[in-house]
XYZ file of C-alpha atoms in Angstrom:
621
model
C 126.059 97.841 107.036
C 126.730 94.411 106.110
C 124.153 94.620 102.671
C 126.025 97.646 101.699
C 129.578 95.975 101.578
C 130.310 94.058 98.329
C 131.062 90.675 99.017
C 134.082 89.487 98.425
C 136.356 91.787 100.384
C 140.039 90.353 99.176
C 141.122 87.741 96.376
C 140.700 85.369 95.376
C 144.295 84.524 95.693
C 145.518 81.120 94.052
C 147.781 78.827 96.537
C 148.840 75.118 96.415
C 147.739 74.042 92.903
C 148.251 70.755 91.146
C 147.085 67.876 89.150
C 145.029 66.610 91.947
C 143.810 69.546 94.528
C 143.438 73.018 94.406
C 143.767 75.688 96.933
C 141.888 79.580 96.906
C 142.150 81.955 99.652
C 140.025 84.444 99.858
C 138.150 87.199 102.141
C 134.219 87.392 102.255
C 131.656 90.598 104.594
C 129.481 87.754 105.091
C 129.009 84.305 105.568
C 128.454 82.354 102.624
C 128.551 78.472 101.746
C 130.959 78.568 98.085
C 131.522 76.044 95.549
C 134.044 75.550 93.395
C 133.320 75.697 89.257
C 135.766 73.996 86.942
C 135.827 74.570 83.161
C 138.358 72.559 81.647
C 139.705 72.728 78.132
C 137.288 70.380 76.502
C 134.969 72.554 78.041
C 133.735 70.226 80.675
C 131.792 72.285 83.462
C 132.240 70.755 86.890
C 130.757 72.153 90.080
C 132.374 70.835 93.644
C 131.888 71.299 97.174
C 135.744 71.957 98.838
C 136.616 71.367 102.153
C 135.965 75.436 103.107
C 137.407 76.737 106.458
C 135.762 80.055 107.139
C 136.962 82.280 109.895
C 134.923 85.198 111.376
C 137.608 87.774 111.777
C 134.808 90.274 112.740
C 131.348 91.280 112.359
C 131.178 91.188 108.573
C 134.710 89.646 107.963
C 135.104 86.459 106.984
C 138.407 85.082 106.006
C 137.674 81.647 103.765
C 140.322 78.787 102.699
C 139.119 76.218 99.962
C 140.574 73.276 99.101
C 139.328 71.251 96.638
C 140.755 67.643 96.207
C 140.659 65.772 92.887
C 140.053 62.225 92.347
C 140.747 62.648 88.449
C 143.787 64.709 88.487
C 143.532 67.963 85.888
C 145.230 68.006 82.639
C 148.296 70.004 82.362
C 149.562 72.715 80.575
C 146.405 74.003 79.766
C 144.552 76.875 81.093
C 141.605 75.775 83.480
C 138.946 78.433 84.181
C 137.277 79.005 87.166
C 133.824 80.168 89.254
C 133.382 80.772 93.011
C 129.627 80.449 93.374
C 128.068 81.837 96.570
C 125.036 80.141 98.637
C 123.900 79.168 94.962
C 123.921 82.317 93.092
C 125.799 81.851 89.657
C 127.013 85.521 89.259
C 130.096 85.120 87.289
C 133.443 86.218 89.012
C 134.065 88.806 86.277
C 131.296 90.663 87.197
C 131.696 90.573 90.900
C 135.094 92.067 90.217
C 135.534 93.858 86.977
C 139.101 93.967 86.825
C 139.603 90.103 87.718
C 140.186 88.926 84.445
C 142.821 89.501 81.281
C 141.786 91.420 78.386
C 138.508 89.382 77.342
C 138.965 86.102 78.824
C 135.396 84.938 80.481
C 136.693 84.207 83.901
C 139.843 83.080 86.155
C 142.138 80.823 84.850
C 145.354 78.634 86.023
C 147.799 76.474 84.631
C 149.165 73.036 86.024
C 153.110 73.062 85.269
C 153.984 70.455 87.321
C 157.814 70.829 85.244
C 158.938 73.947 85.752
C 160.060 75.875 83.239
C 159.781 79.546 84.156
C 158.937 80.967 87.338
C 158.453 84.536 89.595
C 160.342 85.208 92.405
C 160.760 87.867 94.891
C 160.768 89.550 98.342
C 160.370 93.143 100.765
C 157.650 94.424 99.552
C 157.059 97.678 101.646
C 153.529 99.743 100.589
C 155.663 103.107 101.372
C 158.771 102.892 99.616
C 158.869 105.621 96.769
C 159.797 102.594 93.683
C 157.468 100.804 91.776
C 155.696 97.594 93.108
C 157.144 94.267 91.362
C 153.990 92.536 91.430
C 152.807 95.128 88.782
C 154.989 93.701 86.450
C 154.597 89.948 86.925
C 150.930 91.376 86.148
C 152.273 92.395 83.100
C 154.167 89.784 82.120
C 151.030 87.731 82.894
C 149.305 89.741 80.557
C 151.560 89.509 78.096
C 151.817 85.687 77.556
C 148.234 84.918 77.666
C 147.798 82.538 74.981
C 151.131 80.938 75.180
C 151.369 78.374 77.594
C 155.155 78.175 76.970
C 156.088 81.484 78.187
C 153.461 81.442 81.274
C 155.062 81.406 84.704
C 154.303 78.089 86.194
C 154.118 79.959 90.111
C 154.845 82.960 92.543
C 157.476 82.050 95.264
C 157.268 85.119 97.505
C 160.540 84.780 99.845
C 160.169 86.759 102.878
C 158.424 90.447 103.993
C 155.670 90.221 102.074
C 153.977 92.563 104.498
C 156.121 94.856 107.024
C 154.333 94.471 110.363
C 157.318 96.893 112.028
C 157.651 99.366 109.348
C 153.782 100.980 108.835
C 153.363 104.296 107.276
C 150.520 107.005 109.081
C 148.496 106.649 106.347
C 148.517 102.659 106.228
C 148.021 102.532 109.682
C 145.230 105.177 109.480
C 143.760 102.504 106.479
C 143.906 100.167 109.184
C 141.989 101.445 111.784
C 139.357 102.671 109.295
C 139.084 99.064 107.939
C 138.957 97.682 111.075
C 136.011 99.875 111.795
C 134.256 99.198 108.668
C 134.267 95.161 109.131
C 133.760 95.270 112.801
C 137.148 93.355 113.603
C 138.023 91.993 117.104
C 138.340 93.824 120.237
C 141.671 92.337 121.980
C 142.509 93.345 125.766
C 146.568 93.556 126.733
C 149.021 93.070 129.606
C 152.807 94.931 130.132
C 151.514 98.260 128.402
C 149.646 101.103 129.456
C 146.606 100.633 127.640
C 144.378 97.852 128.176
C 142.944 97.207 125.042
C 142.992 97.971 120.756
C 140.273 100.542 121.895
C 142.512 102.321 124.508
C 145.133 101.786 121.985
C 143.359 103.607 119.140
C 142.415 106.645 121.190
C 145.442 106.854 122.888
C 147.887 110.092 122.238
C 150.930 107.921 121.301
C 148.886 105.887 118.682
C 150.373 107.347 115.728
C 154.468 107.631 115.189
C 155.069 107.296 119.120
C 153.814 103.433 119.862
C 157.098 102.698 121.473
C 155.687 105.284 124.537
C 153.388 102.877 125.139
C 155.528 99.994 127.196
C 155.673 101.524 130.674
C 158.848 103.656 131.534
C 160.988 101.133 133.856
C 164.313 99.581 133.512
C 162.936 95.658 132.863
C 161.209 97.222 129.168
C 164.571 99.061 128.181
C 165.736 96.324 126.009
C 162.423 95.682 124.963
C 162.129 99.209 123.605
C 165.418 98.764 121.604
C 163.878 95.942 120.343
C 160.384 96.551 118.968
C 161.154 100.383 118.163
C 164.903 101.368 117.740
C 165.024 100.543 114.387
C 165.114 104.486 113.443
C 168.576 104.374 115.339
C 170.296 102.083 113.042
C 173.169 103.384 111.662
C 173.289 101.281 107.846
C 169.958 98.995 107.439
C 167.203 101.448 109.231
C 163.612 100.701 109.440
C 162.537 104.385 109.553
C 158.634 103.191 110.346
C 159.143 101.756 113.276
C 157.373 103.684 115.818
C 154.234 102.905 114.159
C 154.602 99.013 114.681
C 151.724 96.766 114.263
C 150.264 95.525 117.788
C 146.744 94.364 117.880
C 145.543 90.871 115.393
C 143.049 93.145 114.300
C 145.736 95.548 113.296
C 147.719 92.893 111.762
C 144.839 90.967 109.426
C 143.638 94.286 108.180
C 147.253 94.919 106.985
C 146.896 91.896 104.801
C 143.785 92.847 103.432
C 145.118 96.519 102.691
C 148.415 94.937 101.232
C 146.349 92.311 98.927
C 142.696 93.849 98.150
C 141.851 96.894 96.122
C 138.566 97.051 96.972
C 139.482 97.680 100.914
C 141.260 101.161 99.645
C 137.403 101.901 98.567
C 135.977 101.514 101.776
C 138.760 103.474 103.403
C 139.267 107.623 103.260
C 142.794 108.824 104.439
C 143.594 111.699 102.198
C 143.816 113.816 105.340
C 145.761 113.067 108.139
C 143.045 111.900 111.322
C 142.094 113.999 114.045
C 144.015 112.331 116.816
C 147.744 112.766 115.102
C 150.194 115.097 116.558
C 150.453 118.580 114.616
C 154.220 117.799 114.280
C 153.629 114.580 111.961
C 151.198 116.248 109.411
C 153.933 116.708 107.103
C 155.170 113.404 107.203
C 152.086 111.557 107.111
C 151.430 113.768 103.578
C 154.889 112.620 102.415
C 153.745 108.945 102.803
C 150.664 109.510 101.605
C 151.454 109.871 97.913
C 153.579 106.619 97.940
C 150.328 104.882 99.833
C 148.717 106.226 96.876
C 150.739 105.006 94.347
C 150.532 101.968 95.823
C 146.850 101.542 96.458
C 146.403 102.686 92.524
C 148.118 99.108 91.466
C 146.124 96.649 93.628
C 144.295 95.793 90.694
C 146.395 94.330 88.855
C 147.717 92.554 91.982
C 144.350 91.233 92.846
C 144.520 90.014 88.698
C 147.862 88.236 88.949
C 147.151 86.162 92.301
C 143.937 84.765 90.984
C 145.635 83.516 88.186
C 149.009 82.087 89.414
C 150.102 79.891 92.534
C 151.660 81.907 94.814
C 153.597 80.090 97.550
C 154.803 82.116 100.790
C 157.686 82.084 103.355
C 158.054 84.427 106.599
C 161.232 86.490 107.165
C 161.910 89.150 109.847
C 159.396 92.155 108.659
C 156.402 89.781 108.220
C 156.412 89.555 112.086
C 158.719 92.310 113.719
C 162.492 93.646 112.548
C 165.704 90.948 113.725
C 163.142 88.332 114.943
C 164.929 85.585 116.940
C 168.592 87.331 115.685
C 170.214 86.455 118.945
C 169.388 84.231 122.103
C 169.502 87.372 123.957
C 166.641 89.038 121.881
C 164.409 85.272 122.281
C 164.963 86.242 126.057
C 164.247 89.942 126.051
C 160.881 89.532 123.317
C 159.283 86.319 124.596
C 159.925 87.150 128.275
C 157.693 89.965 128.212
C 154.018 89.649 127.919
C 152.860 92.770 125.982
C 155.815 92.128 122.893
C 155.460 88.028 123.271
C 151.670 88.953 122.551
C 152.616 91.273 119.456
C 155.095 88.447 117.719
C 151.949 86.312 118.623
C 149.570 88.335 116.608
C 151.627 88.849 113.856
C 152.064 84.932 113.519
C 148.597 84.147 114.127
C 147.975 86.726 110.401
C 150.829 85.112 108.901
C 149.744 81.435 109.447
C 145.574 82.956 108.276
C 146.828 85.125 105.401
C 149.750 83.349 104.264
C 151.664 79.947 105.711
C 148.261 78.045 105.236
C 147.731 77.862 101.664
C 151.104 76.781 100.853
C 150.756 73.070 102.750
C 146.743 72.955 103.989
C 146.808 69.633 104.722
C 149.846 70.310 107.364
C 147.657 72.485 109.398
C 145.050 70.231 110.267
C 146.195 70.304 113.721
C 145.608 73.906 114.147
C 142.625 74.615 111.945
C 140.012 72.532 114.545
C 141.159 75.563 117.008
C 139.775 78.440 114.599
C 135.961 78.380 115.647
C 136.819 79.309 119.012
C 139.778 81.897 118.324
C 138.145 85.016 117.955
C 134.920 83.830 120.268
C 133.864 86.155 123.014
C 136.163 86.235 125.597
C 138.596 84.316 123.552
C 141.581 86.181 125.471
C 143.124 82.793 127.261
C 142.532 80.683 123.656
C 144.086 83.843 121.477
C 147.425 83.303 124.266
C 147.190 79.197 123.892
C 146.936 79.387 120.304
C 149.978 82.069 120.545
C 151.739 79.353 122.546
C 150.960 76.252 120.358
C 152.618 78.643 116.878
C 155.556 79.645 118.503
C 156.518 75.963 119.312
C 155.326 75.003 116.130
C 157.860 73.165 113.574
C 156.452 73.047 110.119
C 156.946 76.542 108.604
C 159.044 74.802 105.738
C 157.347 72.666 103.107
C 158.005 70.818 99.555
C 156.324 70.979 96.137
C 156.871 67.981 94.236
C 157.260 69.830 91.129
C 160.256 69.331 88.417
C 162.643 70.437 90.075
C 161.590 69.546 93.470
C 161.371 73.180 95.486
C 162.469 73.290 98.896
C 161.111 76.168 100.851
C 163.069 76.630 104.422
C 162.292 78.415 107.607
C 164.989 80.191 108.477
C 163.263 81.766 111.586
C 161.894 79.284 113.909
C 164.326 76.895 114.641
C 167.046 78.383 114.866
C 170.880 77.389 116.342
C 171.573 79.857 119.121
C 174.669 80.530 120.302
C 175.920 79.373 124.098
C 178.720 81.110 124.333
C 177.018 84.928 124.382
C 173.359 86.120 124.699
C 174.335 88.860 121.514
C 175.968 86.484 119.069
C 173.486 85.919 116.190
C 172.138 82.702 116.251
C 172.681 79.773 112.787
C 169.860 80.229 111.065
C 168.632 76.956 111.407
C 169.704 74.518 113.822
C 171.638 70.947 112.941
C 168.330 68.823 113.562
C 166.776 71.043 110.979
C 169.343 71.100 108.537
C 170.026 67.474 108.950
C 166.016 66.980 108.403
C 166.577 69.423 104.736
C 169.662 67.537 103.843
C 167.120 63.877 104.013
C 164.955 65.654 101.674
C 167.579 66.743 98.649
C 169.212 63.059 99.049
C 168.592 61.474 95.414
C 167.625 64.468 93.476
C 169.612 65.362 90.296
C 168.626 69.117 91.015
C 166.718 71.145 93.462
C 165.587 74.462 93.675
C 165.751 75.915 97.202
C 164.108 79.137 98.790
C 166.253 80.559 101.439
C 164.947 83.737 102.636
C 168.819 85.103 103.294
C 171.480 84.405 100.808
C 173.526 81.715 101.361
C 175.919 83.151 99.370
C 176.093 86.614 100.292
C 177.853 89.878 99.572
C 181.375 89.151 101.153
C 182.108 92.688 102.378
C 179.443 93.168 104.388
C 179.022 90.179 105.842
C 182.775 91.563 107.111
C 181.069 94.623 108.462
C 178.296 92.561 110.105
C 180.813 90.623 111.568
C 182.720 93.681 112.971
C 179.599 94.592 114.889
C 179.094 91.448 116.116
C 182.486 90.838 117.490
C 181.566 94.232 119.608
C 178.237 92.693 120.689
C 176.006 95.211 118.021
C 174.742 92.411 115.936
C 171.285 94.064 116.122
C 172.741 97.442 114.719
C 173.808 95.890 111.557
C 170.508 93.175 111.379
C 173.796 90.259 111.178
C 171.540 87.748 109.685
C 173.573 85.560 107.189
C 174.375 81.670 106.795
C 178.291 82.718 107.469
C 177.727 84.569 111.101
C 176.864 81.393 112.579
C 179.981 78.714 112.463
C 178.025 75.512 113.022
C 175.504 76.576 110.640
C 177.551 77.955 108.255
C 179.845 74.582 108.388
C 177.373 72.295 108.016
C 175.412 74.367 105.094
C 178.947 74.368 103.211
C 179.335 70.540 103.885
C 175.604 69.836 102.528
C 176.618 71.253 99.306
C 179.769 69.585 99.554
C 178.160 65.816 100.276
C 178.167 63.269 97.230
C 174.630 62.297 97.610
C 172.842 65.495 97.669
C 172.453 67.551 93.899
C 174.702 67.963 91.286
C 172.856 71.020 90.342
C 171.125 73.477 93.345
C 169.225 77.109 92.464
C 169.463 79.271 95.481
C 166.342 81.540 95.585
C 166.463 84.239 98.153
C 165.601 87.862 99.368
C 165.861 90.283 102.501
C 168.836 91.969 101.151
C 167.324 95.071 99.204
C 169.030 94.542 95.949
C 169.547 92.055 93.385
C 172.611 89.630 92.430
C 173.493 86.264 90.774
C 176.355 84.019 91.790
C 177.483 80.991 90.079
C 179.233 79.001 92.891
C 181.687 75.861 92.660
C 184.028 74.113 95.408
C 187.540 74.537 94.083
C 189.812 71.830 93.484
C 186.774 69.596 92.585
C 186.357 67.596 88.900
C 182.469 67.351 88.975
C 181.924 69.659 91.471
C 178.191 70.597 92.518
C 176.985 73.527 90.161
C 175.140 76.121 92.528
C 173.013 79.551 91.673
C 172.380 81.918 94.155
C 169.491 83.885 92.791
C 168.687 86.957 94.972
C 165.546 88.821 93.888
C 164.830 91.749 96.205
C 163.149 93.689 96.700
C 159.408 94.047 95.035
C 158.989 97.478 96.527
C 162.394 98.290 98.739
C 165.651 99.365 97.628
C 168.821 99.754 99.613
C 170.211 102.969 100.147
C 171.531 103.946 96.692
C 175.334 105.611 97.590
C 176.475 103.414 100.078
C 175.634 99.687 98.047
C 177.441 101.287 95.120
C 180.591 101.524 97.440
C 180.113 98.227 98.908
C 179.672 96.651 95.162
C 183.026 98.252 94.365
C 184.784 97.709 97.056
C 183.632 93.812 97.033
C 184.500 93.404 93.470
C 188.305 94.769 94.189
C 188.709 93.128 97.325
C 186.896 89.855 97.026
C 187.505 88.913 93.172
C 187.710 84.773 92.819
C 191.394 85.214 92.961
C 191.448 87.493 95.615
C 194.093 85.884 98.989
C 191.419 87.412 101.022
C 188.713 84.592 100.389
C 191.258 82.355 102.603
C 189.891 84.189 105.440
C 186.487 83.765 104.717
C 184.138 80.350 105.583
C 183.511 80.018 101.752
C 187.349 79.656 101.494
C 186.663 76.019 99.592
C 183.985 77.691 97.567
C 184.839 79.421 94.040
C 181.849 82.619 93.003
C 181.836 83.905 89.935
C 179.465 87.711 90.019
C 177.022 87.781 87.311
C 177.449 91.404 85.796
C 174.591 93.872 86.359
C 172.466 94.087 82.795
C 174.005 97.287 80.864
C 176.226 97.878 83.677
C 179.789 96.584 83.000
C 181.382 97.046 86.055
C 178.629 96.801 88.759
C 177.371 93.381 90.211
C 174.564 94.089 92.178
C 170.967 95.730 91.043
C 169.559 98.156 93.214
C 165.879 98.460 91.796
C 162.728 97.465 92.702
C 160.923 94.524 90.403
C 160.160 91.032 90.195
C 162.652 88.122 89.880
C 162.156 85.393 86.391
C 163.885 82.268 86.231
C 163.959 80.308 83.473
C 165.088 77.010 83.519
C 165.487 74.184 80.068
C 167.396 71.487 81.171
C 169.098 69.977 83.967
C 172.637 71.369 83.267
C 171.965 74.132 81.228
C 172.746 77.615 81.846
C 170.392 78.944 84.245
C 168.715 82.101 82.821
C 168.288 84.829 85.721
C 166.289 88.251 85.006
C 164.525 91.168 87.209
C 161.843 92.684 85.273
C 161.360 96.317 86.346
C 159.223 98.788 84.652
C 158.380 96.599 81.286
C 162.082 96.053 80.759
C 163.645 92.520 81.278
C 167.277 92.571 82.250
C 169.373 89.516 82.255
C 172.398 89.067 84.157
C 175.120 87.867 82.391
């Protein structure tokens, strides 16, 4: 079976790239030894051996990481081509992938843009939602500046849900088991549930769009159930796909390779719902299954923009499972628990393989001597240790030493949780950890900084999410904002409000479902800090369209800049001017699916912010 599978299964996908190293991750059927092939523009042809960590996922899946350090650094600005070249055989990359490359270029290329100039952002990028998919159009943007290394994007910052572990359409998750099949991927055995393993699982009568039968029927997994699969019973922010939530690693890496690769949809058939699915969800696995189309149709030209721009990755909620770590009490209720402390597990063993790795490699080196024996036979007690070692683990966030210096955090992992009540959200990130972000911005004249959530958020329904919290129901309202924490929130505001750190900050963020720019000052100050908050989201999510049109109006009357009512908020000391909605006088927030461009001249300048949707650029104003 292996000989009939084409080789390279997913990617290659371009991660931490400078000067001096360069970073590919990629997914192979078959074992292979690959060098790296470097034409640069004075059309110098170097071949190199990188340091290559290859994982067998399965029988004939192999999930690869090069990284190739420099000891002459690259030139920059210039495009710099490149070849993959497998146990020797020069086939170029073009031909091993016909739709790799733009128009007639030869092969792969990137660009070192070590000043940044003009960059993509975005986040929630959900393979069901009925909108278009915003990597589409960076791939046409892409396309559309070839040539002019001016008006090329220097990287990718992805900012949270770039897959949605908890929110799976039939037909993805049908994908999934088909793929999983097809490469052979890991058997995996489980505890707390009533089936024993992914093959119990699989066969199982609950398998599709009733997973949440599957915890046993006692009073200890009631809270677990609300948990894992109540998200349907959300009142405002649902996540409608939850009973078809993501267990087994298997499950999980194949997900990534669905979400990424093209060429997996060819190896998959799911036109028809499969034989083990309930009569009752035919009609809405056939609903789904023309968005999964849809979506599947425009891997290409993902595949095509990820091989030609750095792409840098952060977690948020959906990457591992909906309101992960929101409150002490859920920590309790989720980690307590074997069968849903092994699911978070699994989902942060993929997101560490698939995505947190390529942004820092180096950082990893710990873990990375542990792969060889992680999916061994009877790897069960090393899968749990490893499971163990990530959820204690502290370096999530990272740096690029770029122009402006961009500081990506983790908002998830270490977190400030509340003493006082079990159901009070907890800061998202604790002092030591915003202490350890504030070291890092000390002496900068600017900084851009990725923060999954908005710092600066809509006003109004951070009110409502506070309502619900004051009753204990932050979980019905997913209350997951810098204000809803007081310690955080206080020292955040005070960070900004320090005379060491920037002068000038850009706030990149996501999660929220819609799109918004704020232009932030502290009141009452002569050279007061000048702060963006950029919120790009989402690349394929919208929120629901009737209700954030009320909330945008009744914001805009209620919390104006002059409004008294900002004296009862935390950002009291804080002045926010809305950015108006392009071609929309009166609305401040965008509620469309597409990709985020910033563009940036000079330290001081006016800070151009656009979502491209559909071919059309629209600027906020």
């Amino acid at each position: 079976m292996t000989d009939t599978l084409p080789l390279i299964l997913a990617g290659p996908i371009l991660r931490h790239t400078t000067s001096s190293q360069v970073t590919l991750w990629l997914c192979t059927s078959r074992r292979s030894h690959i060098q790296v092939q470097l034409h640069q523009p004075d059309n110098t042809v170097q071949t190199f051996n990188p340091t290559q960590h290859q994982l067998p996922a399965g029988e004939r899946c192999y999930l690869q990481l090069l990284h190739l350090k420099l000891s002459t650094p690259l030139p920059e600005g210039e495009p710099i081509g490149y070849e993959l070249i497998f146990n020797g055989e020069k086939i170029a990359l073009r031909e091993r992938l016909s739709e790799l490359c733009y128009a007639d270029e030869p092969r792969p290329s990137f660009i070192i843009q070590p000043k940044l100039k003009r960059l993509l952002h975005g986040s929630c990028r959900k393979p069901h939602h009925p909108g278009e998919d915003g990597l589409c159009d960076a791939d046409r943007l892409m396309a559309q500046t070839r040539g002019n290394t001016q008006q090329t994007p220097a990287l990718l910052l992805m900012t949270g849900d770039q897959v949605y572990a908890d929110d799976v359409a039939g037909p993805m998750l049908a994908a999934i088991h088909q793929l999983i099949a097809k490469l052979g991927l890991r058997d995996e055995s489980f505890s707390g549930a009533t089936v024993d393993d992914t093959q119990s699982l699989f066969s199982c009568d609950n398998n599709y769009y009733e997973r949440e039968q599957l915890l046993p029927r006692n009073k200890a997994n009631r809270d677990l159930l609300e948990l894992f699969f109540g998200g349907a019973e959300k009142p405002i922010f649902t996540s409608a796909g939850a009973h078809n939530h993501l267990i087994s690693l298997s499950e999980m890496l194949a997900m990534y390779l669905l979400t990424w690769s093209p060429i997996c949809w060819t190896l998959v058939n799911v036109q028809q719902p499969p034989g083990g699915m309930k009569d009752q969800y035919r009609e809405q696995y056939l609903n789904e299954l023309k968005h999964i189309n849809h979506f599947a149709d425009g891997l290409g030209q993902v595949q095509r923009l990820m091989a030609h721009l750095p792409s840098y990755m952060i977690f948020d909620d959906h990457d591992v499972t909906d309101d992960w770590n929101l409150t002490r009490g859920w920590e309790e209720t989720a980690y307590g628990h074997p069968f849903s402390r092994r699911i978070i597990g699994n989902a942060l063993i993929a997101y560490w393989l698939c995505q947190g790795w390529g942004n820092q490699p180096e950082v990893f080196k710990p873990l990375a001597s542990r792969l060889d024996s992680l999916f061994a036979d009877e790897a069960i007690n090393r899968q749990d240790e490893l499971i163990d070692t990530l959820l204690d683990w502290e370096h999530w966030h990272y740096e690029l030493d770029t122009q402006p210096p961009v500081v990506v955090l983790d908002t998830r992992t270490r977190r400030w949780r509340s003493e006082s009540s079990p159901n009070r959200p907890s800061g998202l990130m604790d002092w030591e950890a915003l202490t350890d972000m504030q070291q890092k911005l000390i002496g900068h004249k600017s900084v851009i900084m990725v923060s999954p959530s908005p710092v600066f958020g809509v006003k109004l329904i951070e009110v409502v999410q506070r309502i619900f919290t004051f009753f204990g129901k932050a979980l019905m309202v997913d209350a997951e904002n810098w204000m809803a924490h007081p310690g955080a929130a206080n020292v955040m505001l005070n960070i900004f409000s320090h005379l060491k750190t920037p002068p000038h900050f850009i706030i990149l963020s996501g999660d929220v479902h819609y799109s918004f720019v704020y232009d932030v000052t502290i009141r009452r100050r002569k050279h007061s800090p000048e702060i963006t908050q950029i919120t790009a989201s989402g690349l394929k999510n919208t929120f629901p369209a009737s209700l954030l049109k009320w909330f945008d109006r009744l914001n805009r009357w209620l919390y104006a800049s002059r409004s008294p009512l900002n004296l009862f908020t935390k950002r009291r000391r804080m002045k926010v001017r809305q950015r108006h909605v392009p071609g929309q006088k009166h609305d401040r927030l965008l509620n469309q699916c597409g990709i985020g461009l910033v563009e940036l001249q000079s330290e001081g300048d006016h800070i151009k912010a656009s979502i491209i949707s559909r071919n059309r650029q629209q600027d906020f104003y």
